[in-house]
PDB file of C-alpha atoms in Angstrom:
ATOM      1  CA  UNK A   1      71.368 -36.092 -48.375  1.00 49.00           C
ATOM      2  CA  UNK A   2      71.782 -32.714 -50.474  1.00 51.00           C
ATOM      3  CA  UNK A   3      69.898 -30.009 -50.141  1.00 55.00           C
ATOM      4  CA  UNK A   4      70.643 -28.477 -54.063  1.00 51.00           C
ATOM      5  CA  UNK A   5      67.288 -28.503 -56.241  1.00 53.00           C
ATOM      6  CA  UNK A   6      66.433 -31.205 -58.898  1.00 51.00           C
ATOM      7  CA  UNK A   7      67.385 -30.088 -61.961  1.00 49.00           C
ATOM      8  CA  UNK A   8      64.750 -30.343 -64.668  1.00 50.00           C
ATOM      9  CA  UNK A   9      64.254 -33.363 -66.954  1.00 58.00           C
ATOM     10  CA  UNK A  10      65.475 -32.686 -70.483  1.00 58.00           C
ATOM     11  CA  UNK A  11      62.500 -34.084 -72.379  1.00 61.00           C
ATOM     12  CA  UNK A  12      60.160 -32.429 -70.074  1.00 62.00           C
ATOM     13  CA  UNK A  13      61.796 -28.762 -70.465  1.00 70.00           C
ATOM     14  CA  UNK A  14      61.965 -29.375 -74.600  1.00 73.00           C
ATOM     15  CA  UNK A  15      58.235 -30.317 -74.133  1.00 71.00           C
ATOM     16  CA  UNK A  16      57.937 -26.763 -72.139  1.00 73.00           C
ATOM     17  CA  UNK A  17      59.411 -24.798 -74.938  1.00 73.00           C
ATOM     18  CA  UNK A  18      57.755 -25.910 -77.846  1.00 76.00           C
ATOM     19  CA  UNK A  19      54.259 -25.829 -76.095  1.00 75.00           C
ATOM     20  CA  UNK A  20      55.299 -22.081 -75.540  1.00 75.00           C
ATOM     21  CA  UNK A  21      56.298 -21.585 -79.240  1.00 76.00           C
ATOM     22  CA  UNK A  22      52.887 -23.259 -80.469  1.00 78.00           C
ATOM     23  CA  UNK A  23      50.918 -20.770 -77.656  1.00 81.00           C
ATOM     24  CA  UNK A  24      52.915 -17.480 -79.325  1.00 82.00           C
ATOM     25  CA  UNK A  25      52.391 -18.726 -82.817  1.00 81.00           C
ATOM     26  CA  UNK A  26      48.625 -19.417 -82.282  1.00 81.00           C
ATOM     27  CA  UNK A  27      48.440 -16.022 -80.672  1.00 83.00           C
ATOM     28  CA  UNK A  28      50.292 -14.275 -83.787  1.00 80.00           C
ATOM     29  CA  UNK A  29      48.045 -16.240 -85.772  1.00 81.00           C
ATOM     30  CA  UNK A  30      44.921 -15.092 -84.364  1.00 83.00           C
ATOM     31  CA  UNK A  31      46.177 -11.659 -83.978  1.00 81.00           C
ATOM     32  CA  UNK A  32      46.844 -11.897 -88.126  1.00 72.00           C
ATOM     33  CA  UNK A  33      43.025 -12.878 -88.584  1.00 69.00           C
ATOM     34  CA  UNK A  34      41.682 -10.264 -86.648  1.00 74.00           C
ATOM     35  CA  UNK A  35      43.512  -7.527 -88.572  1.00 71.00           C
ATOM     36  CA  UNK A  36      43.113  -9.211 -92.058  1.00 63.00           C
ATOM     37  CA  UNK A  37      39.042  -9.684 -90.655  1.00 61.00           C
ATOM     38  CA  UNK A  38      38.521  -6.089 -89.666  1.00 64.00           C
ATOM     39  CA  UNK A  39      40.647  -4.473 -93.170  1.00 61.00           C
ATOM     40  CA  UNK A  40      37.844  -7.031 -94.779  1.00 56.00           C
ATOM     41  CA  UNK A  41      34.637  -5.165 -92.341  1.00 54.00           C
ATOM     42  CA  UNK A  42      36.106  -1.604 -93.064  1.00 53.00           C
ATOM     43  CA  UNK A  43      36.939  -2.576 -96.972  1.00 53.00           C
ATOM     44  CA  UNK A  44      33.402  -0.786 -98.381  1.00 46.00           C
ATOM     45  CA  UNK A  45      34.183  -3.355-101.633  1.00 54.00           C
ATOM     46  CA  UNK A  46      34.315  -6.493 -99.836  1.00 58.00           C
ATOM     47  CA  UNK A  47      30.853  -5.961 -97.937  1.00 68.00           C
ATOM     48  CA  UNK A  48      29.159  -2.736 -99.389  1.00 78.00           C
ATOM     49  CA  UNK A  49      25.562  -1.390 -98.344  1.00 81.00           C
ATOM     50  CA  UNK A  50      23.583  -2.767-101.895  1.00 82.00           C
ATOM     51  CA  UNK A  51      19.989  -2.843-101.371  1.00 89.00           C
ATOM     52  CA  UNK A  52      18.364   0.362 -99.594  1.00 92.00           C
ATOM     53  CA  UNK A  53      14.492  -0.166 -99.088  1.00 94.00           C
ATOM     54  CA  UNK A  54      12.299   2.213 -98.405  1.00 96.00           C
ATOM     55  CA  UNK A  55       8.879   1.970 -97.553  1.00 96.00           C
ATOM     56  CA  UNK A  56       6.094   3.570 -96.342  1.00 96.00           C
ATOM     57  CA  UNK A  57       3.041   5.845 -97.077  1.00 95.00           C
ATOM     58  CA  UNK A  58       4.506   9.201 -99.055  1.00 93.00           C
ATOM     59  CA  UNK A  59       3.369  11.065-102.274  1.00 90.00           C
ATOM     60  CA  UNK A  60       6.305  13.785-102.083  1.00 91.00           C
ATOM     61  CA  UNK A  61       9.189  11.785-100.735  1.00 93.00           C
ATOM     62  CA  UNK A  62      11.817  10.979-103.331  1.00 93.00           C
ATOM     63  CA  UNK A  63      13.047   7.537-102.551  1.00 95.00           C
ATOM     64  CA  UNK A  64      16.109   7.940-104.623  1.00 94.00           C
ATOM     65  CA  UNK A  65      17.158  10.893-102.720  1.00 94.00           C
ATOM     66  CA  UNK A  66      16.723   9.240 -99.427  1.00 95.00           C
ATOM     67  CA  UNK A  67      19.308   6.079-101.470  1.00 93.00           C
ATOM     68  CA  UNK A  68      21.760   8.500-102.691  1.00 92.00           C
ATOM     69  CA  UNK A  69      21.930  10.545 -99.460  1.00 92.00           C
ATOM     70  CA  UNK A  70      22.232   7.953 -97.488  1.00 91.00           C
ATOM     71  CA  UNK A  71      25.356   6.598 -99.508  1.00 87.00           C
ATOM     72  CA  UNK A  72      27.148  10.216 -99.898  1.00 88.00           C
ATOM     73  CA  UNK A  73      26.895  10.100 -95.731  1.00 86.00           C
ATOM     74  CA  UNK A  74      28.064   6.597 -95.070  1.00 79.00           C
ATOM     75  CA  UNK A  75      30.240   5.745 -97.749  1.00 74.00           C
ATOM     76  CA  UNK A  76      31.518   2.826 -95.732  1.00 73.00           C
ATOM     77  CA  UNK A  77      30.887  -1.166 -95.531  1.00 78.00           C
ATOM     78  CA  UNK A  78      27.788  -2.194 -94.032  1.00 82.00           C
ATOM     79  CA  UNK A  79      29.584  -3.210 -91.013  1.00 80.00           C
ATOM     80  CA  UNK A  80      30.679   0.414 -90.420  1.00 82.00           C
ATOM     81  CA  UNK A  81      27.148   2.060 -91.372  1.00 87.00           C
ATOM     82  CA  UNK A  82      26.009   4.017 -88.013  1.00 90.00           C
ATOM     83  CA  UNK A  83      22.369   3.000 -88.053  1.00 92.00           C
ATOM     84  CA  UNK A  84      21.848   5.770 -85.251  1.00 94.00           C
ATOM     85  CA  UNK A  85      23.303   8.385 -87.765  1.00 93.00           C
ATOM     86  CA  UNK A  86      21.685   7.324 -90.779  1.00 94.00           C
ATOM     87  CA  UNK A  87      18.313   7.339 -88.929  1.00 95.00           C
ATOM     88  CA  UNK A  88      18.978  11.178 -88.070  1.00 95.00           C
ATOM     89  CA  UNK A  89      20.002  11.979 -91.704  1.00 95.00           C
ATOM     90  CA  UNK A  90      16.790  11.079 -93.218  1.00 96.00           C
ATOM     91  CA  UNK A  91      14.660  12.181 -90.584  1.00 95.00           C
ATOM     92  CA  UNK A  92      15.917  15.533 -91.476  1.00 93.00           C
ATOM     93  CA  UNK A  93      14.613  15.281 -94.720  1.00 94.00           C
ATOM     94  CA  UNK A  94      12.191  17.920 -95.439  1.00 90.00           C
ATOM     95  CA  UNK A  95       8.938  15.411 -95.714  1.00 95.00           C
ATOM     96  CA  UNK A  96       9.822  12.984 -93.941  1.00 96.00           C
ATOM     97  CA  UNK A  97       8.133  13.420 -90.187  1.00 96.00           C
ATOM     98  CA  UNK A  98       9.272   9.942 -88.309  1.00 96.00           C
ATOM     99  CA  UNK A  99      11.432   7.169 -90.052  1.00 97.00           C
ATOM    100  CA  UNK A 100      13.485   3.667 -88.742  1.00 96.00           C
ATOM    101  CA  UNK A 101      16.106   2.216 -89.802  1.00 96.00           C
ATOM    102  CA  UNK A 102      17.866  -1.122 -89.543  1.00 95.00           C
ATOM    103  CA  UNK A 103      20.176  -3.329 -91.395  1.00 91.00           C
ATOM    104  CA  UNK A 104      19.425  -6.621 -93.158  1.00 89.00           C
ATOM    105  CA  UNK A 105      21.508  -8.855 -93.696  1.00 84.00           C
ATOM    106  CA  UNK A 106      23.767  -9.392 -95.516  1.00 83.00           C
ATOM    107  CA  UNK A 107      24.344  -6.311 -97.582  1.00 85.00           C
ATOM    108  CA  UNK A 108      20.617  -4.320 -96.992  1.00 89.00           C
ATOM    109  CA  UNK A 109      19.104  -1.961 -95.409  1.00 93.00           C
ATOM    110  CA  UNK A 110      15.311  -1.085 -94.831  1.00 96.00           C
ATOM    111  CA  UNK A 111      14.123   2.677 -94.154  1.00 97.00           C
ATOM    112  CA  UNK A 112      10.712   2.863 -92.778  1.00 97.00           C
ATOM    113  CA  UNK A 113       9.129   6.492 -93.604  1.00 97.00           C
ATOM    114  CA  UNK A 114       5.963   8.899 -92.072  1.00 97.00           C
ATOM    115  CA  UNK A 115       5.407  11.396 -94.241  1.00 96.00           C
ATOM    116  CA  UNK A 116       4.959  14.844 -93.664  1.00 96.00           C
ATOM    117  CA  UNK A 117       0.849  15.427 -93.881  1.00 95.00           C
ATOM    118  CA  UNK A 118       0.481  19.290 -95.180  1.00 95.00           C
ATOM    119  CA  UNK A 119      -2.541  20.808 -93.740  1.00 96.00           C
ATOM    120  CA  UNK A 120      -2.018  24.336 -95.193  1.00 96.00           C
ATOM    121  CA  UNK A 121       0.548  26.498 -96.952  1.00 95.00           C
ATOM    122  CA  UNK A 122       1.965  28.546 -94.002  1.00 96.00           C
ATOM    123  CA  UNK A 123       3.179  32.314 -95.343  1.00 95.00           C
ATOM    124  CA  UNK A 124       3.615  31.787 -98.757  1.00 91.00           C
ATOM    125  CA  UNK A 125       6.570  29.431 -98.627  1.00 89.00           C
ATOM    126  CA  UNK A 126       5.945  27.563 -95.523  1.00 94.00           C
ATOM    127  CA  UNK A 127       4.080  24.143 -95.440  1.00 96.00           C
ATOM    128  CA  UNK A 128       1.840  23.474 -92.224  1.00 97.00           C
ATOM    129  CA  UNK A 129       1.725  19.925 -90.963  1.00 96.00           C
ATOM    130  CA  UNK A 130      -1.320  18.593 -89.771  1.00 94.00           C
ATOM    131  CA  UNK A 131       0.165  18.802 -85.836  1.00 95.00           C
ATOM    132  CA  UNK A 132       0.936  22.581 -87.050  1.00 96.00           C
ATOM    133  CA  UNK A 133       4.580  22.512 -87.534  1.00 96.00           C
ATOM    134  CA  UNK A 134       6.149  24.650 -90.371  1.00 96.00           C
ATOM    135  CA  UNK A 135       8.555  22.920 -92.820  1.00 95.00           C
ATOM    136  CA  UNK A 136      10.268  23.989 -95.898  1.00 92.00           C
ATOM    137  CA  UNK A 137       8.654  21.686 -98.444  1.00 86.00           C
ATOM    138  CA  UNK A 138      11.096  22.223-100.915  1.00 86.00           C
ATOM    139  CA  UNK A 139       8.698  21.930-103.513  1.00 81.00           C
ATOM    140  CA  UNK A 140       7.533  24.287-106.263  1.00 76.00           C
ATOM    141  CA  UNK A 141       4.251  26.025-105.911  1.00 72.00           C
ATOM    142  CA  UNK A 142       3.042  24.187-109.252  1.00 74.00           C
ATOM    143  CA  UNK A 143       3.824  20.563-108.111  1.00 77.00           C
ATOM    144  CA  UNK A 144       2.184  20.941-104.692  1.00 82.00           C
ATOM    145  CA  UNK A 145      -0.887  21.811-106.039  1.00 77.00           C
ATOM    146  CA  UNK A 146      -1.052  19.272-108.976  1.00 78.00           C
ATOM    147  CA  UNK A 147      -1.060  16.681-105.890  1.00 80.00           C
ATOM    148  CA  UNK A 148      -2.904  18.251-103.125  1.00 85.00           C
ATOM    149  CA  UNK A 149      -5.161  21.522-102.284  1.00 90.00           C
ATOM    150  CA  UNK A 150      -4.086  23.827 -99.646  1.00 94.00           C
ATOM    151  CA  UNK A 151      -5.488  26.888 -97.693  1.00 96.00           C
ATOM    152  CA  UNK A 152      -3.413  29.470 -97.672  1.00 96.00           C
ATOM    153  CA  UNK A 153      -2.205  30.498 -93.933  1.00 98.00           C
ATOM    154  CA  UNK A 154      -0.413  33.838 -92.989  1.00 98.00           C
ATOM    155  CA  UNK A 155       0.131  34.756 -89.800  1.00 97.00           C
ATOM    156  CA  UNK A 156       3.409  36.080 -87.171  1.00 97.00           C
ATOM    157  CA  UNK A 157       5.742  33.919 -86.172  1.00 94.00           C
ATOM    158  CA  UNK A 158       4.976  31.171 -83.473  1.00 95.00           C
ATOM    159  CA  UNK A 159       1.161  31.557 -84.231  1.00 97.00           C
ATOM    160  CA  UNK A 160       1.526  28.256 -86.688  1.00 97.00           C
ATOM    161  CA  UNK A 161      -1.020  26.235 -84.370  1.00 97.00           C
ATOM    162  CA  UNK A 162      -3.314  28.967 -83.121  1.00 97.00           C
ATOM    163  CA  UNK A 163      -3.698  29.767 -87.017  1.00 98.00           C
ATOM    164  CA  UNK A 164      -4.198  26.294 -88.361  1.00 98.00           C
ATOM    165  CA  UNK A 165      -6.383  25.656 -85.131  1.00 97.00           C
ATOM    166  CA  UNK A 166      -8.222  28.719 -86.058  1.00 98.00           C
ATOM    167  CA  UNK A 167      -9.083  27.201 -89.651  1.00 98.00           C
ATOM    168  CA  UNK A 168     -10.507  24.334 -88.329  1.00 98.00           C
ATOM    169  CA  UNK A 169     -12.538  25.487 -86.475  1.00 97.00           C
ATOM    170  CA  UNK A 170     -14.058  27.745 -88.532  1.00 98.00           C
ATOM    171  CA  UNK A 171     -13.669  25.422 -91.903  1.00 97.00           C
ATOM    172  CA  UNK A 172     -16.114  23.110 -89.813  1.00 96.00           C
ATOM    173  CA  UNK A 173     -18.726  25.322 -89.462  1.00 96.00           C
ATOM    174  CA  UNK A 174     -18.624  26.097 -92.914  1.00 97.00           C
ATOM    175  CA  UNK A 175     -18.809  22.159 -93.811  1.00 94.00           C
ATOM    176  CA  UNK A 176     -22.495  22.358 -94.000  1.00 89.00           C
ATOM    177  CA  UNK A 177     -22.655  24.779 -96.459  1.00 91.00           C
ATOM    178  CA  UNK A 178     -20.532  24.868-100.197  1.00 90.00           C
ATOM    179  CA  UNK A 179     -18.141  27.432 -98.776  1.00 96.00           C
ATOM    180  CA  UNK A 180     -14.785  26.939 -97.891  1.00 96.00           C
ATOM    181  CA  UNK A 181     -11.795  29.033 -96.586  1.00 98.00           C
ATOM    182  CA  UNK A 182      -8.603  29.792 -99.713  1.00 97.00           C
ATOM    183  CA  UNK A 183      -7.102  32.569 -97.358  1.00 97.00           C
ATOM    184  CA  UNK A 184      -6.804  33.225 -93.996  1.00 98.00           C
ATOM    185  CA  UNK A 185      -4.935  36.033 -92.290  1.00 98.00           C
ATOM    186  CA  UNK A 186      -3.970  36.493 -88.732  1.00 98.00           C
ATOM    187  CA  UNK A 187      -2.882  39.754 -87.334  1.00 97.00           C
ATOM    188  CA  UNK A 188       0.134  40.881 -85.281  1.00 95.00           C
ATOM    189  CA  UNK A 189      -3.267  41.651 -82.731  1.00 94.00           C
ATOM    190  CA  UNK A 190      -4.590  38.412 -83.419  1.00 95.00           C
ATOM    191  CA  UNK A 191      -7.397  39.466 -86.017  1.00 97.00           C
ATOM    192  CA  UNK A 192      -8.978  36.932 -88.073  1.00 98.00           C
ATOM    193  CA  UNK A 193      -9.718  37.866 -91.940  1.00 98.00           C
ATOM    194  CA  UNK A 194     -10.466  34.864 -94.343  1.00 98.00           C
ATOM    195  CA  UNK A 195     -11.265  34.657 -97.708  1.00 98.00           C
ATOM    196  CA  UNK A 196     -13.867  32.452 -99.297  1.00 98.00           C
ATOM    197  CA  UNK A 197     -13.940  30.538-102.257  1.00 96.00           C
ATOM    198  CA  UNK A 198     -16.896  32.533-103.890  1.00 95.00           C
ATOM    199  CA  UNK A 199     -14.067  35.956-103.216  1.00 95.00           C
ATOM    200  CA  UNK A 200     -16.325  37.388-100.034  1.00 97.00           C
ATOM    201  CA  UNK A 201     -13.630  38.268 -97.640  1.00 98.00           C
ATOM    202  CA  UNK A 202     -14.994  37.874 -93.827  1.00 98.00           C
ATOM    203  CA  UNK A 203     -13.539  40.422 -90.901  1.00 98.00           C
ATOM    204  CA  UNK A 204     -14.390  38.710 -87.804  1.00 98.00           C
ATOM    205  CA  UNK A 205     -12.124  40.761 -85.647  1.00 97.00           C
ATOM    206  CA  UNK A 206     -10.453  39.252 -82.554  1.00 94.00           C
ATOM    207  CA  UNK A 207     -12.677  37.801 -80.104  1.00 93.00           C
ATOM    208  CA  UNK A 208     -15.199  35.494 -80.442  1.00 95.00           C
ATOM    209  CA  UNK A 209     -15.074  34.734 -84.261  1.00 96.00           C
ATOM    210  CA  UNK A 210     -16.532  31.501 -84.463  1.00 96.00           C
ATOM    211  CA  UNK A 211     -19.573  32.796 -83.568  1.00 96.00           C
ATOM    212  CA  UNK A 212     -19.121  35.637 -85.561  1.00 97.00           C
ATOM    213  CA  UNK A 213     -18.337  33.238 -88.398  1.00 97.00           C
ATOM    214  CA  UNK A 214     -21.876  31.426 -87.417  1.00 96.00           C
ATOM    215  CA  UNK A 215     -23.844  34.805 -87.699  1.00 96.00           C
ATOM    216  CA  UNK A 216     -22.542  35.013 -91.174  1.00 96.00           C
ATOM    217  CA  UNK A 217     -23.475  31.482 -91.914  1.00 96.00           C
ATOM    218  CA  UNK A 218     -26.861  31.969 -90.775  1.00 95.00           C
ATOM    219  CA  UNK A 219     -27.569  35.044 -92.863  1.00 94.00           C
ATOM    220  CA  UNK A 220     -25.740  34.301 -95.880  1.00 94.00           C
ATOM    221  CA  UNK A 221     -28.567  32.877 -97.819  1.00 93.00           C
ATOM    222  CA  UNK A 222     -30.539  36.154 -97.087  1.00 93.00           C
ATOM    223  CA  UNK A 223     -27.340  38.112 -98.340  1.00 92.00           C
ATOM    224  CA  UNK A 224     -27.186  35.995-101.345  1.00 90.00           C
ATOM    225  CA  UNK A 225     -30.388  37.015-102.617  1.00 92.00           C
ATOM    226  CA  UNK A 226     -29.335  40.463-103.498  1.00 89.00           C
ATOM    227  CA  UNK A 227     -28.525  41.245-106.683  1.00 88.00           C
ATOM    228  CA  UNK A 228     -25.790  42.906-106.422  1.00 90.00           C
ATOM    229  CA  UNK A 229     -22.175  40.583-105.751  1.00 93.00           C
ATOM    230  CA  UNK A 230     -20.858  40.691-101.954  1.00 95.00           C
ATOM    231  CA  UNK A 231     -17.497  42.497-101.605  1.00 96.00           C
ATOM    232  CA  UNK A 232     -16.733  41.848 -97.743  1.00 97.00           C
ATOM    233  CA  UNK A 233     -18.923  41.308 -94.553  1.00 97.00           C
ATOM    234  CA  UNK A 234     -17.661  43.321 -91.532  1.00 98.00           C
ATOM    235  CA  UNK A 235     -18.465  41.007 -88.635  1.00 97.00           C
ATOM    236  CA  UNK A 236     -17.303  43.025 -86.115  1.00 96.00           C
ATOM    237  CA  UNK A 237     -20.414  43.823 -84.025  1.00 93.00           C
ATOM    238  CA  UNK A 238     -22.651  42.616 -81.127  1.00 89.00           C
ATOM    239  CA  UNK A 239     -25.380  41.949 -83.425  1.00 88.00           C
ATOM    240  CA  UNK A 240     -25.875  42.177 -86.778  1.00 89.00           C
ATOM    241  CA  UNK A 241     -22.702  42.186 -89.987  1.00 94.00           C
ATOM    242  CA  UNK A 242     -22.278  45.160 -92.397  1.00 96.00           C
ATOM    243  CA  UNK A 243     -21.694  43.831 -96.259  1.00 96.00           C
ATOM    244  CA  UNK A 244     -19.493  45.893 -98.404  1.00 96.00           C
ATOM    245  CA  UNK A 245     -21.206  45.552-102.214  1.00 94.00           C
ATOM    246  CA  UNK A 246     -18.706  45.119-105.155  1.00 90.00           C
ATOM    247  CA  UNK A 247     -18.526  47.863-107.653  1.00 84.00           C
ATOM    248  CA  UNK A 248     -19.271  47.298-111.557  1.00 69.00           C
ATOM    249  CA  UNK A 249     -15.489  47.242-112.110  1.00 64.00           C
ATOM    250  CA  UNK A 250     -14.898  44.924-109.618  1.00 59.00           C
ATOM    251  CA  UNK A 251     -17.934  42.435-110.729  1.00 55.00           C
ATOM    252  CA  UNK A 252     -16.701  42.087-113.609  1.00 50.00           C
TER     253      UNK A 252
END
């Protein structure tokens, strides 16, 4: 009996190789559809980012800037848009406070906004937020206040929420009367001054202003029974307020 191996059928070894050709052809095959797939993901023509949505609550956000930014930064297919990206390119937007954003299929994407909520004009060319956060509005002077009324605000830096707090406060107490506060200015020493609407400008000093502020309140309609027009009330005492009387030059 020999001991040499059994050599291998013919038909079954021609059955071998073309099972091993049809495996490396279907693999080139696939390999081919893959590449030709992605070039059609990454090919900006073949599946480009049409419909942009925005939505939200906003009076001063420009929804076409938000469409064309969004298209200058991803310029690619909406396979390739970087939702994580886009989200942090509008949220830098100057109104814009919070925003979301996700794709729709099959060529969309939706961009939910929060708007910005100015409070007050911070420093001449600041904006105040209603949490007290300064942000460039980017806005002229004349179209911010054909939408919305502002105080004015001016204070150092990093006293944005002490000085916004401050107006609150003190814009409260003045609720129950018809007065309310155009100016307001905080000191390097942390020294209120405001400025009414009626012109009376208010010193109330550093400490304990609100109740400073209430003094005032309580002897204003005294005060405004003099005839002559009220300059500035010095509220910077124990007890009692010293009123500074506008001139003839100045009344009129």
């Amino acid at each position: 009996m020999s001991d040499l191996p059994a050599l291998a059928e013919p038909g079954k070894s021609s059955h071998f190789y073309m099972g091993l050709a049809f495996f490396i052809c279907l693999l080139l095959l696939l390999v081919f559809a893959l590449l030709k797939l992605n070039a059609f993901l990454e090919d900006e023509q073949q599946a480009p980012v049409q419909d942009i949505v925005v939505s939200g609550d906003r009076i001063f956000i420009d929804d076409q800037k938000i469409q064309i930014l969004i298209k200058q930064s991803q310029p690619g297919s909406f396979f390739e848009l970087d939702v994580n990206q886009t989200h942090q390119i509008v949220e830098a937007m100057p109104w814009v406070y919070r925003a979301s954003v996700r794709k729709r299929w099959p060529n969309g994407l939706e961009v939910f906004v929060v708007e910005q909520q100015p409070a007050a004009i911070w420093n001449g060319d600041m904006l105040l937020n209603q949490y007290g956060d300064a942000f460039d509005a980017q806005i002229s002077s004349a179209d911010l206040s054909s939408k919305i009324s502002l105080p004015n605000l001016y204070g150092p830096g990093g006293s944005e929420q002490t000085a916004l707090q401050g107006y609150r406060n003190m814009q409260s107490l003045l609720d129950a009367t018809n007065l309310y506060i155009v100016e307001m200015f905080l000191s390097e020493r942390f020294a209120w001054n405001v400025q009414l609407n009626n012109g009376i400008k208010l010193n109330l000093g550093r400490t304990e202003f609100i109740d400073r502020l209430q003094r005032f309140v309580d002897l204003f309609p005294l005060i405004s029974e003099q005839d002559r027009q009220v300059d500035y009330v010095d509220l910077r005492y124990d007890t009692g307020l010293a009123v500074g009387w506008k001139t003839l030059d100045k009344a009129a």
